[in-house]
Short mmCIF file of C-alpha atoms in Angstrom, two decimals:
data_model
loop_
_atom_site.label_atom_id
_atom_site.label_comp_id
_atom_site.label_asym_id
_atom_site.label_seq_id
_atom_site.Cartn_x
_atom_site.Cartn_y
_atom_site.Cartn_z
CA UNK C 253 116.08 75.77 71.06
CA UNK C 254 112.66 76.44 71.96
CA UNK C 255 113.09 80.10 72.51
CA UNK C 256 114.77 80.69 69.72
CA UNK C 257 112.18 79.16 67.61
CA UNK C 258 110.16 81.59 69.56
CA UNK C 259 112.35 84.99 69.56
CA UNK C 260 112.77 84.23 65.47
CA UNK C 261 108.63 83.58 64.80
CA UNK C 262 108.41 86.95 67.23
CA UNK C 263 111.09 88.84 65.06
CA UNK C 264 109.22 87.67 61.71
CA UNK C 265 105.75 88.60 63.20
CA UNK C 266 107.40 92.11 64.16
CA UNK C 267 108.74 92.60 60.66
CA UNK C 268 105.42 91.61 58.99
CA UNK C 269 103.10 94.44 61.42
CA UNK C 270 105.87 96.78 60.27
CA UNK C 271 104.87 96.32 56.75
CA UNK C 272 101.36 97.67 57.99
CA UNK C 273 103.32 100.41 59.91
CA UNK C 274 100.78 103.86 58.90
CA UNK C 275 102.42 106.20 56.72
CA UNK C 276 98.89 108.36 57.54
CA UNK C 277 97.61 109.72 60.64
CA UNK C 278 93.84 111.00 60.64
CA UNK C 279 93.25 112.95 63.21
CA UNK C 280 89.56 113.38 64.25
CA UNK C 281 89.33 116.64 66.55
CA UNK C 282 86.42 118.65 67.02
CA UNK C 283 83.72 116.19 65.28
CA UNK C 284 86.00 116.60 61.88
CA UNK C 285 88.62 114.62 60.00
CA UNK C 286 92.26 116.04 59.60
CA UNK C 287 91.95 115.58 55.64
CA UNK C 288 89.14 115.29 53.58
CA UNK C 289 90.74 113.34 50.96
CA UNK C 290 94.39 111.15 51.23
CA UNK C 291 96.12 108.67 48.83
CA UNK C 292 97.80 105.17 50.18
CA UNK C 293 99.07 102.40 48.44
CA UNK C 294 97.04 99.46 48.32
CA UNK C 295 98.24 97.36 51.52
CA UNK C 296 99.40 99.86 53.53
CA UNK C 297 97.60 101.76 56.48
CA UNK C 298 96.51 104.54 57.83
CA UNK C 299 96.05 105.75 61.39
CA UNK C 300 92.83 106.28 62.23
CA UNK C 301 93.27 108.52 65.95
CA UNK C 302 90.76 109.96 68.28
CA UNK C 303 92.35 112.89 69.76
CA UNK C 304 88.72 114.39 70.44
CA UNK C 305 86.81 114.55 73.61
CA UNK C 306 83.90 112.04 72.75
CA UNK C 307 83.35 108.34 70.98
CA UNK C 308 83.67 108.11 67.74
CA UNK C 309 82.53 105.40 64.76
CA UNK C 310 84.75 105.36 61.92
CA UNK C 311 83.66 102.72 59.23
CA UNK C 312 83.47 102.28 55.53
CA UNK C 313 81.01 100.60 53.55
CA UNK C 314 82.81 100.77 50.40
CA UNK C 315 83.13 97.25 48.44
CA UNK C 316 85.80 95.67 49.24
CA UNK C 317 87.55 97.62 51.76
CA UNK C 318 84.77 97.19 54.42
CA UNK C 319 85.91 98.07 57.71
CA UNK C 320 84.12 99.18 61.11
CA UNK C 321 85.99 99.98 64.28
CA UNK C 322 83.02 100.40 66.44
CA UNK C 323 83.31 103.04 69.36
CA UNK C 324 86.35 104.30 69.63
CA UNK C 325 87.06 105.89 72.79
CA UNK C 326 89.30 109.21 73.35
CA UNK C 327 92.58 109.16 72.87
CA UNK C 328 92.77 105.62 71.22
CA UNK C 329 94.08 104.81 67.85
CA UNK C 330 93.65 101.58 65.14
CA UNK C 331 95.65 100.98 62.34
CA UNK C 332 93.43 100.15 59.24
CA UNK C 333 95.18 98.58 55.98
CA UNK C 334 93.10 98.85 52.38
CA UNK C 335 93.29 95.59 50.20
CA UNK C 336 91.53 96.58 47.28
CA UNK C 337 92.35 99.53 44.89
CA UNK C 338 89.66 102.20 44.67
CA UNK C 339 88.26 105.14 46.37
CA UNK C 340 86.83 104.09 49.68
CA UNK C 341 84.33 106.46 51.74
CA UNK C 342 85.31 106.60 55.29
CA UNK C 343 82.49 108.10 57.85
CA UNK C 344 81.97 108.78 61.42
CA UNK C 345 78.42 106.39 62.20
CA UNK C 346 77.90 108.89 65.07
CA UNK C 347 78.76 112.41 63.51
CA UNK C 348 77.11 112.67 59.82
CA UNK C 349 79.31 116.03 59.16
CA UNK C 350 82.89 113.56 59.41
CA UNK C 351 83.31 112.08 56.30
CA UNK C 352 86.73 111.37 54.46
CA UNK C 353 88.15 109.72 50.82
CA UNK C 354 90.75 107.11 50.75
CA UNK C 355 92.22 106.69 47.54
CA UNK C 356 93.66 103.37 47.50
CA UNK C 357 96.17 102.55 44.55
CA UNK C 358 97.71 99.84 43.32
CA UNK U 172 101.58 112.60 67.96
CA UNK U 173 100.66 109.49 69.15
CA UNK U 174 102.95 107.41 71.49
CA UNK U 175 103.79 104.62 69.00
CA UNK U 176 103.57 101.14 70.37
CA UNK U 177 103.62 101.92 73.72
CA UNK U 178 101.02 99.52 74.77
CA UNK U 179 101.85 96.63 72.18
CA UNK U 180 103.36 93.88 74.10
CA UNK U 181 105.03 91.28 71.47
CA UNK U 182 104.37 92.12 67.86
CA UNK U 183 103.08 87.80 67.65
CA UNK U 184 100.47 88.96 70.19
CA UNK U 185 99.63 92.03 68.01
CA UNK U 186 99.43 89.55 65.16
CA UNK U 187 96.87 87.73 66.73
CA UNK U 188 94.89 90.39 68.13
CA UNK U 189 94.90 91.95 64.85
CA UNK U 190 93.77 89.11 63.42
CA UNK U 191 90.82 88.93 66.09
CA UNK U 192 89.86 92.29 65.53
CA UNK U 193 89.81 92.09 61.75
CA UNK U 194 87.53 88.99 62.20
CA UNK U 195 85.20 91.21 64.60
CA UNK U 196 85.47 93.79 62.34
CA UNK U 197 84.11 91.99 59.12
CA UNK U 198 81.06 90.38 61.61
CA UNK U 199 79.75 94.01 62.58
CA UNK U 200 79.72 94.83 58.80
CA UNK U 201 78.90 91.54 56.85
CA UNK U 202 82.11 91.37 55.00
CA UNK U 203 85.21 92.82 53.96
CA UNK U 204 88.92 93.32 52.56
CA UNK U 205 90.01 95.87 54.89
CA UNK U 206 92.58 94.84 57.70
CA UNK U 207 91.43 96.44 61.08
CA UNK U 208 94.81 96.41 63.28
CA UNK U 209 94.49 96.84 66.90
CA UNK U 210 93.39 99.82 69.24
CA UNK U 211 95.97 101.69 71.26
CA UNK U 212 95.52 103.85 73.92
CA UNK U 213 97.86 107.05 72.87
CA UNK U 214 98.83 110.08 75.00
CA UNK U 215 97.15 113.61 73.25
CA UNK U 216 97.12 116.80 74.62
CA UNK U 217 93.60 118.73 74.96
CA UNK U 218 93.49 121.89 73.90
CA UNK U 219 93.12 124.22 77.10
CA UNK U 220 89.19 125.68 77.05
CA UNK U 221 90.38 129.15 77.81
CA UNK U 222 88.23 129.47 80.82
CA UNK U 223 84.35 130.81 80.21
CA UNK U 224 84.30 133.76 77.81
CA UNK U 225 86.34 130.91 75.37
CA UNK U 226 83.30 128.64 75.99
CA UNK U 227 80.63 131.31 75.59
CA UNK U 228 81.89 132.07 72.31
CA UNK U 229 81.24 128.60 70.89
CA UNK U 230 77.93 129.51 71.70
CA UNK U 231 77.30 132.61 69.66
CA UNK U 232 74.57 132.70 67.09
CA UNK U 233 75.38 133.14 63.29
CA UNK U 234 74.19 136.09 61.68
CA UNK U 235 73.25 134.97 58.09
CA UNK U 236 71.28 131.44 56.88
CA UNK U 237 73.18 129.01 54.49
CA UNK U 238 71.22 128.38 51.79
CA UNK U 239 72.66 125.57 49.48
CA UNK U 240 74.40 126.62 46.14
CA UNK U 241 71.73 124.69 43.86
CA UNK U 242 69.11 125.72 45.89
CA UNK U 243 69.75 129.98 46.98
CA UNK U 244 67.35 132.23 48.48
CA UNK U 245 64.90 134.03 46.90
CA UNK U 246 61.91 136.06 48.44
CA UNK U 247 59.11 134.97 45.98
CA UNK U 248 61.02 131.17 46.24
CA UNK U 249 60.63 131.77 50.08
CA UNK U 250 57.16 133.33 49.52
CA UNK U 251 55.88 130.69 47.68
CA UNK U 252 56.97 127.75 49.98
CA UNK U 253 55.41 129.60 52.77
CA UNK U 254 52.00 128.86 50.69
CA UNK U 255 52.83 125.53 50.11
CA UNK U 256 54.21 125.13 53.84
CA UNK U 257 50.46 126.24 55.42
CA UNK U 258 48.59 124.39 52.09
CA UNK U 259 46.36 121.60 52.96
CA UNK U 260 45.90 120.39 49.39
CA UNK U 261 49.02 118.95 49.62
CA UNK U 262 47.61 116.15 51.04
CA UNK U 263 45.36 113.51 49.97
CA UNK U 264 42.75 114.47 52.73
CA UNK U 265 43.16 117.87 51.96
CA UNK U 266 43.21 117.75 55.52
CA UNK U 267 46.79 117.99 56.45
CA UNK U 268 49.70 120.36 55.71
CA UNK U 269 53.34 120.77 56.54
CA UNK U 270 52.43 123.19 59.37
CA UNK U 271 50.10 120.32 61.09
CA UNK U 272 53.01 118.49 62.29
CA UNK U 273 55.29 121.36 62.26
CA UNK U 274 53.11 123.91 63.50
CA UNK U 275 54.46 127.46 64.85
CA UNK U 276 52.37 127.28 67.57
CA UNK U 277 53.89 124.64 68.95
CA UNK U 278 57.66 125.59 68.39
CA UNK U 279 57.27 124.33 65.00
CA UNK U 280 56.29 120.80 66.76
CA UNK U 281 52.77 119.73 67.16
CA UNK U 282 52.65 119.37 70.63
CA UNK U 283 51.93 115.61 70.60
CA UNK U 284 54.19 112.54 71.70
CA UNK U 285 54.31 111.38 68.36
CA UNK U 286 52.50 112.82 65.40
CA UNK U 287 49.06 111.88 63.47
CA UNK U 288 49.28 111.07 60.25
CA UNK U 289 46.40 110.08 57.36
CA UNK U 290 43.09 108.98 58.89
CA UNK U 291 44.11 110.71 62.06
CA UNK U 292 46.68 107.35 62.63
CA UNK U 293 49.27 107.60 65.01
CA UNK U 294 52.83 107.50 63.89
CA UNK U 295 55.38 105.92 65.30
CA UNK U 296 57.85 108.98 66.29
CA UNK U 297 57.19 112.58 67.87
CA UNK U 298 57.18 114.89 64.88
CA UNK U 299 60.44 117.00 65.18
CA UNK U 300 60.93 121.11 65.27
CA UNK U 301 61.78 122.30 61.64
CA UNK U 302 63.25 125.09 63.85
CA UNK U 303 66.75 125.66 62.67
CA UNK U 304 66.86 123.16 59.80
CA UNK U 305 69.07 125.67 57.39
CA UNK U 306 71.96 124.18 59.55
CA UNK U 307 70.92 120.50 59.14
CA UNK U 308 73.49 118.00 58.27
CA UNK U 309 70.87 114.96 57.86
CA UNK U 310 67.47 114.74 58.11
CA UNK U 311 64.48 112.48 59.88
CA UNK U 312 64.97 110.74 63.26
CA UNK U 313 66.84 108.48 61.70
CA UNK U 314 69.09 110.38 59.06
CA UNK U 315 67.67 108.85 56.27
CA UNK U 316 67.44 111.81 54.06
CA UNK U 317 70.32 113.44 52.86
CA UNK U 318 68.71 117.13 52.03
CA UNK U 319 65.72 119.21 53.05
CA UNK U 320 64.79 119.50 49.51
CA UNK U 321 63.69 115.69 49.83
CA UNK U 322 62.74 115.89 53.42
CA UNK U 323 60.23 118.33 52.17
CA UNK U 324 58.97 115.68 49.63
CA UNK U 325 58.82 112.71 52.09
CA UNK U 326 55.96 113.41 54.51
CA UNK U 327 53.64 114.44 51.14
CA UNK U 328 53.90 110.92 49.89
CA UNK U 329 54.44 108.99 52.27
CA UNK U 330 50.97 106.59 52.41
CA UNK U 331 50.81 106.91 56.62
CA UNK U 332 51.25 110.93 56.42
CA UNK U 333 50.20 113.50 54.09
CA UNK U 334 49.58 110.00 51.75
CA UNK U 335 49.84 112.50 48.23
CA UNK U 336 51.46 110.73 44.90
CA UNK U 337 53.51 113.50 43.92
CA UNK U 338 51.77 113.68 40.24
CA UNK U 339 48.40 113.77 41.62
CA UNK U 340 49.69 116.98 43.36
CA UNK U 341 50.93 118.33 40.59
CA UNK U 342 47.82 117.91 38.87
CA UNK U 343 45.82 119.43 41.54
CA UNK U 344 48.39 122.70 41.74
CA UNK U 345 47.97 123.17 37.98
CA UNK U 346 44.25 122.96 38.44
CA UNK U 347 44.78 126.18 41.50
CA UNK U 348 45.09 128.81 38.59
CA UNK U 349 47.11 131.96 40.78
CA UNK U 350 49.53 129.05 41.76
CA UNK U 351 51.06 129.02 38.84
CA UNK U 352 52.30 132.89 38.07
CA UNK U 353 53.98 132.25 41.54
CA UNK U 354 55.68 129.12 40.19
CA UNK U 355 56.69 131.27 37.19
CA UNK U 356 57.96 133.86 39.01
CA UNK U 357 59.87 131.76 41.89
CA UNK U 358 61.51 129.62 39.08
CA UNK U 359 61.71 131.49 35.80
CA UNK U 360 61.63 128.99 32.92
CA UNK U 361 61.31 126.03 34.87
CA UNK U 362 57.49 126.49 36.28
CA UNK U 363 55.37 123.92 37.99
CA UNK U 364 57.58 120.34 39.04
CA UNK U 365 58.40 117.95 41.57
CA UNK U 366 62.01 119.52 42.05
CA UNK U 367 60.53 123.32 41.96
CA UNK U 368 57.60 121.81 44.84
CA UNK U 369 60.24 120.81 46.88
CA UNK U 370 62.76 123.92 46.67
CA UNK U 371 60.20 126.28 47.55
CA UNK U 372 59.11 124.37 50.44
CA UNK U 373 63.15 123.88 51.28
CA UNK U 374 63.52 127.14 51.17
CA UNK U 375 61.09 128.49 53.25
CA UNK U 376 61.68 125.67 56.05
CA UNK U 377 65.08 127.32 56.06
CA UNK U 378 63.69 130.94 56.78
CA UNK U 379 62.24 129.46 60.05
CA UNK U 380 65.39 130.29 62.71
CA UNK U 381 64.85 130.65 66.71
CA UNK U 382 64.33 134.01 67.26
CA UNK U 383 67.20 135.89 70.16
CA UNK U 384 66.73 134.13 73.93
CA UNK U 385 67.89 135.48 76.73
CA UNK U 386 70.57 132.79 76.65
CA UNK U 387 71.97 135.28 73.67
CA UNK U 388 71.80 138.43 75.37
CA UNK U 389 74.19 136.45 78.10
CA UNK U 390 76.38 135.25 75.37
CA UNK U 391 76.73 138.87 74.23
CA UNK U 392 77.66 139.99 77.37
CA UNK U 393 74.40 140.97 79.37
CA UNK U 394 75.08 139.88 83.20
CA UNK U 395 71.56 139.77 83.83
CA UNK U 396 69.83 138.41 81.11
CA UNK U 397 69.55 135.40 82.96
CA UNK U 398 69.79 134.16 86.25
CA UNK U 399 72.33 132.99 88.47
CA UNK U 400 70.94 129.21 88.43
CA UNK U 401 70.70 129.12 84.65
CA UNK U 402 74.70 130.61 84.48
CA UNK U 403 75.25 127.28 86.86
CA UNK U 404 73.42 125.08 84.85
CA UNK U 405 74.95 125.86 81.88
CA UNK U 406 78.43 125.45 83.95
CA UNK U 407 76.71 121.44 84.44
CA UNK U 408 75.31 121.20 81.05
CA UNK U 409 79.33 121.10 79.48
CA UNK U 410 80.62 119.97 82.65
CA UNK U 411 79.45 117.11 84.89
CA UNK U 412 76.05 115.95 83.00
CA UNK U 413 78.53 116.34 79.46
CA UNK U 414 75.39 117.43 77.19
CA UNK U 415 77.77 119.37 75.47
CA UNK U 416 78.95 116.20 73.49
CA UNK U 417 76.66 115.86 71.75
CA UNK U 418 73.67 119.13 72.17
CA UNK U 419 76.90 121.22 71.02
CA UNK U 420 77.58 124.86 69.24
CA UNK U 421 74.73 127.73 69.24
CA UNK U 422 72.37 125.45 67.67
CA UNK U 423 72.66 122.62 70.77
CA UNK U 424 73.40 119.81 68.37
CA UNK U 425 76.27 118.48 66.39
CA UNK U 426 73.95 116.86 64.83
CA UNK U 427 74.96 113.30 65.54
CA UNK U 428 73.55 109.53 66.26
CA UNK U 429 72.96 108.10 69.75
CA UNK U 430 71.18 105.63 71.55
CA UNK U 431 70.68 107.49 74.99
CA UNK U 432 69.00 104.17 76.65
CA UNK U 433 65.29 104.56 75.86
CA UNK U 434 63.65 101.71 76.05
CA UNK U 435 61.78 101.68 72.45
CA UNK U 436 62.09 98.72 69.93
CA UNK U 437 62.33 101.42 67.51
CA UNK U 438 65.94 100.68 66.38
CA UNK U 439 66.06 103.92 64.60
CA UNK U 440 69.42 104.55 62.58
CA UNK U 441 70.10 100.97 62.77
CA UNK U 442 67.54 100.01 60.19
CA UNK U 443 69.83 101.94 57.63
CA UNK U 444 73.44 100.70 59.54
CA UNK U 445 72.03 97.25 60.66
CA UNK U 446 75.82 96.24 60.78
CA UNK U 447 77.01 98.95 63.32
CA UNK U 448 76.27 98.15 67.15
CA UNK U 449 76.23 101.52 67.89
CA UNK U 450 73.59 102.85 65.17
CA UNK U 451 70.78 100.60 66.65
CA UNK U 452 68.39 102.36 68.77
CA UNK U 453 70.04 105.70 67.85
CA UNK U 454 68.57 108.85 66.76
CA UNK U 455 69.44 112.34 66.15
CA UNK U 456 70.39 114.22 68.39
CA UNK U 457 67.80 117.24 68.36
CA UNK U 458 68.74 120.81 68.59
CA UNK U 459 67.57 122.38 72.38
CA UNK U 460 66.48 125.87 70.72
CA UNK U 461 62.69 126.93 71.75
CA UNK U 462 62.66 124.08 74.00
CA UNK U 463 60.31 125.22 76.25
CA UNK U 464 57.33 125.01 73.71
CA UNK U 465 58.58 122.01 72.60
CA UNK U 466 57.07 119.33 74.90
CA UNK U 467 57.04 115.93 75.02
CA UNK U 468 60.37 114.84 74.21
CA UNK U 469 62.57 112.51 73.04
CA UNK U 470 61.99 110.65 69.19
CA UNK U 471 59.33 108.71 71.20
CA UNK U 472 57.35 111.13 73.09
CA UNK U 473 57.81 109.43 75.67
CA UNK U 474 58.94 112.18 78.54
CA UNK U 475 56.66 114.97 79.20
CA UNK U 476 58.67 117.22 81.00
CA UNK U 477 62.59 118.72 80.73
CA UNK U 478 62.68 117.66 84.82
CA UNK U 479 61.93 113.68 82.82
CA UNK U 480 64.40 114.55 80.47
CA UNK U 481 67.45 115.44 82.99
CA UNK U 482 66.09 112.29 85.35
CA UNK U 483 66.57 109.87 82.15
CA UNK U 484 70.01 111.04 81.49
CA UNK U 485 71.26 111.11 85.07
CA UNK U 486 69.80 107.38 85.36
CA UNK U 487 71.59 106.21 82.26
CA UNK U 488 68.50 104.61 80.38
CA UNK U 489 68.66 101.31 79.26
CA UNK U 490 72.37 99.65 79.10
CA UNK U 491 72.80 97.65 76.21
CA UNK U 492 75.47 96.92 73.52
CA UNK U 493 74.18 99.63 71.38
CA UNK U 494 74.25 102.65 74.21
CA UNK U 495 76.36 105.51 74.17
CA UNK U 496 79.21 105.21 75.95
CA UNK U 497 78.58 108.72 76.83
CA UNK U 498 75.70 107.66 78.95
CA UNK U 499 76.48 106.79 82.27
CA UNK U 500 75.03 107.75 85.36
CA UNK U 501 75.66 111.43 86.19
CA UNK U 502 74.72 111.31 90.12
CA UNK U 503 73.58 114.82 89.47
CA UNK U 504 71.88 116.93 93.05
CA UNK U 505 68.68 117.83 92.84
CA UNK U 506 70.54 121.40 92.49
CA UNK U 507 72.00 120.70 89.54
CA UNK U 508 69.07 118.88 87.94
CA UNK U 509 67.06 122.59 88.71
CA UNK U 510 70.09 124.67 87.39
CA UNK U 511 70.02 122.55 84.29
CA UNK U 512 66.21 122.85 83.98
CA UNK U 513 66.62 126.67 84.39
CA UNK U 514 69.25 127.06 82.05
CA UNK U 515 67.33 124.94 79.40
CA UNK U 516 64.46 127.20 80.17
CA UNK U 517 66.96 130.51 78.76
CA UNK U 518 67.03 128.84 75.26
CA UNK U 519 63.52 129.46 74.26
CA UNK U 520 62.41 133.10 72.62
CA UNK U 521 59.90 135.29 72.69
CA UNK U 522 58.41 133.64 69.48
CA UNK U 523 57.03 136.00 67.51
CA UNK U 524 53.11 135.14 65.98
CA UNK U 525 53.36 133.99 62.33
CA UNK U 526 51.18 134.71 59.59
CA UNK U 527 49.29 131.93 57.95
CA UNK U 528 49.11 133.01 54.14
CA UNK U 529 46.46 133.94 52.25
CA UNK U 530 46.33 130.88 49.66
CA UNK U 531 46.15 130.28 46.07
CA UNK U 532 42.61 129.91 44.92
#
């Protein structure tokens, strides 16, 4: 009974990350973002990869969609979902010259 | 494209690392609404390099300036901030100009571990090169200024440097009677103003460019412009020692933010990022052009010699939170440290003398 309490909370938990699934994937080769501007709904994510050869810093001090994912080493990725609607600034810490816009509707 | 899920083990576990994650994530930054999921290693594919002559190319120098859109070249604009540049009335003091920190005889340093500011106080940081600037991204040690128009301005008024209240120097340039036909004529119906003051400057700063190395002539395709250990140490400086990460393109610099391990309280970019682990302690990385005449280094000072400079990296500096993870210890040989010092050696020019104008009386 047990596991299939456990195997059902595991199927609901996998159904809930898919609603974060990214429907965006910024690339960030060659000290540069893939886009310089993208639009998501408010909730859902965006793919944030490092397909470059060094660390990188992506964070966002924009109210309300605050994020920071610290160093980020090669060939890692993180999923990042916006909450609030607006139009967030997304930077590299490390590399001044990487800077994106997330427009986040509702 | 990234290998989806590949090292996700139960989507509860994600859940909860997620939720981890989005908890460290909002204590780096103070808070937030954004959800930070969690990391995944992914398989990409590197480009190939293309072998040498692909690498050499990244290395080429440009062969015009940019000059900003609301701020465009123009030789009595330049002319002008070259007067300005080499004025000492800019200061307080009248004791101090641009050039006394930034002096061409010095590889448009000053020579000193960290520079001297009003009263003949020490500051706190080396002054940098203005070598090069035109290709800027972000200015001061610390990237707090956005442009070079207001890099120009900063150093005049700030009280520990040139210590001038921008009004009072306006008032003393208006009372310099042949400054202001060269005001007139640099900036036709606007004249004499804190904006004009700090275009002119601007745009001279961005007339100052190394001059051709022999590190050029080998890009271009001279064999023997330099010598076989400098062709090796340029093989170690984007190979094994990796000081292509960061002192990258023709300028050496993608102009970006690292603490490389010094061990100075100075917590640089971090004062304007305190959130962001990685930001304290960091500076900007400096462009390697006219090295040679650039001694001491670092934002500090604090190492006299380019032989220092290679010893600091292949030891790693200090390891803390906030390093680089591209510092590491580089076990270089004491054959590769001299190839690297001979290659860094290539990047500096036969600087040719510069004028000091004849100023406005």
């Amino acid at each position: 009974m047990r596991t299939i309490a456990l195997f059902t909370g595991v199927i609901i938990c996998g159904l809930s990350v898919g609603a974060y699934a990214a429907t965006e994937v910024i690339h960030q080769q060659g000290r540069v973002f893939s886009s310089e501007s993208i639009s998501v709904k408010k909730g859902e994510a965006v793919t944030f990869l490092n397909d470059d050869t060094v660390p990188h810093n992506i964070m966002s001090a924009s109210k309300g969609n605050e994020f920071n994912l610290g160093s980020q080493a090669p060939g890692t990725s993180t999923d990042v979902s916006f909450k609030e609607a607006g139009d967030v600034q997304v930077i590299c810490a490390i590399h001044p010259r990487m800077k994106m816009m997330v427009k986040v509707t509702n | 494209m990234p290998v989806r899920g590949s090292y996700r083990s139960t989507a509860f576990l994600a859940t909860i690392a997620s939720a981890g994650l989005c908890v460290l994530g909002f204590s780096t930054i103070g808070f937030g609404a954004a959800v930070v999921g969690e990391s995944r290693k992914v398989e990409i594919t590197q480009k190939a390099t293309g072998g040498l002559d692909a690498l050499k190319a990244q290395y080429r120098r440009p062969t015009t300036i940019p000059f900003p859109k609301d701020d465009p070249y123009t030789p009595e604009k330049a002319a002008l901030g070259k007067k300005l540049y080499f004025d000492t009335r800019l200061s307080v003091s009248s004791a101090q100009s641009c050039a006394s920190c930034h002096s061409p005889g010095f590889g448009w340093g000053d020579g000193l571990a960290v520079g001297v500011g009003h009263g003949m106080a020490k500051l706190g940081r080396h002054s940098p090169t203005i070598v090069n600037a035109a290709w800027s991204a972000i200015f001061m040690w610390d990237g707090r200024l956005p442009t070079l128009e207001e890099q120009a301005l900063g150093p005049i008024q700030s009280p520990g440097e040139m210590n001038m209240k921008l009004d009072d120097l306006l008032a003393r340039l208006s009372s310099i009677s042949e400054y202001k036909p060269l005001f007139d004529a640099a900036f036709p119906g606007e004249g004499m103003k804190a904006k004009t003051l700090a275009q002119a400057i601007a745009t001279y700063e961005r007339t100052v460019v190394s001059e051709r190395a022999p590190f050029d002539a080998w890009i271009d395709g001279n064999e023997k412009a330099i010598p076989e250990d400098a062709k090796r140490g340029f093989a170690v400086f984007n190979g094994k020692a990796q000081c292509a990460a960061c002192h990258e393109g023709w300028n050496f610099t993608n102009e970006g933010f690292q603490d490389i391990g010094l061990p100075s309280k100075d917590v640089g970019r971090g004062e304007y990022l305190p959130g962001v682990i990685k930001m304290q302690h960091a500076f900007k990385t400096p462009g390697l052009r006219e090295i040679g005449r650039r001694s001491p280094y670092m934002h500090d000072g604090s190492l006299a010699t380019l032989e220092q400079v290679i010893d600091h990296y292949d030891h790693a500096g200090v390891d803390r939170p906030s390093r680089s993870d591209l510092m590491r210890p580089l076990e270089l040989t004491a054959q590769e440290k001299a190839d690297l010092v001979a290659f860094l050696k290539t990047l500096t020019s036969e600087l040719s003398p510069t004028a000091v104008p004849v100023l406005p009386r």
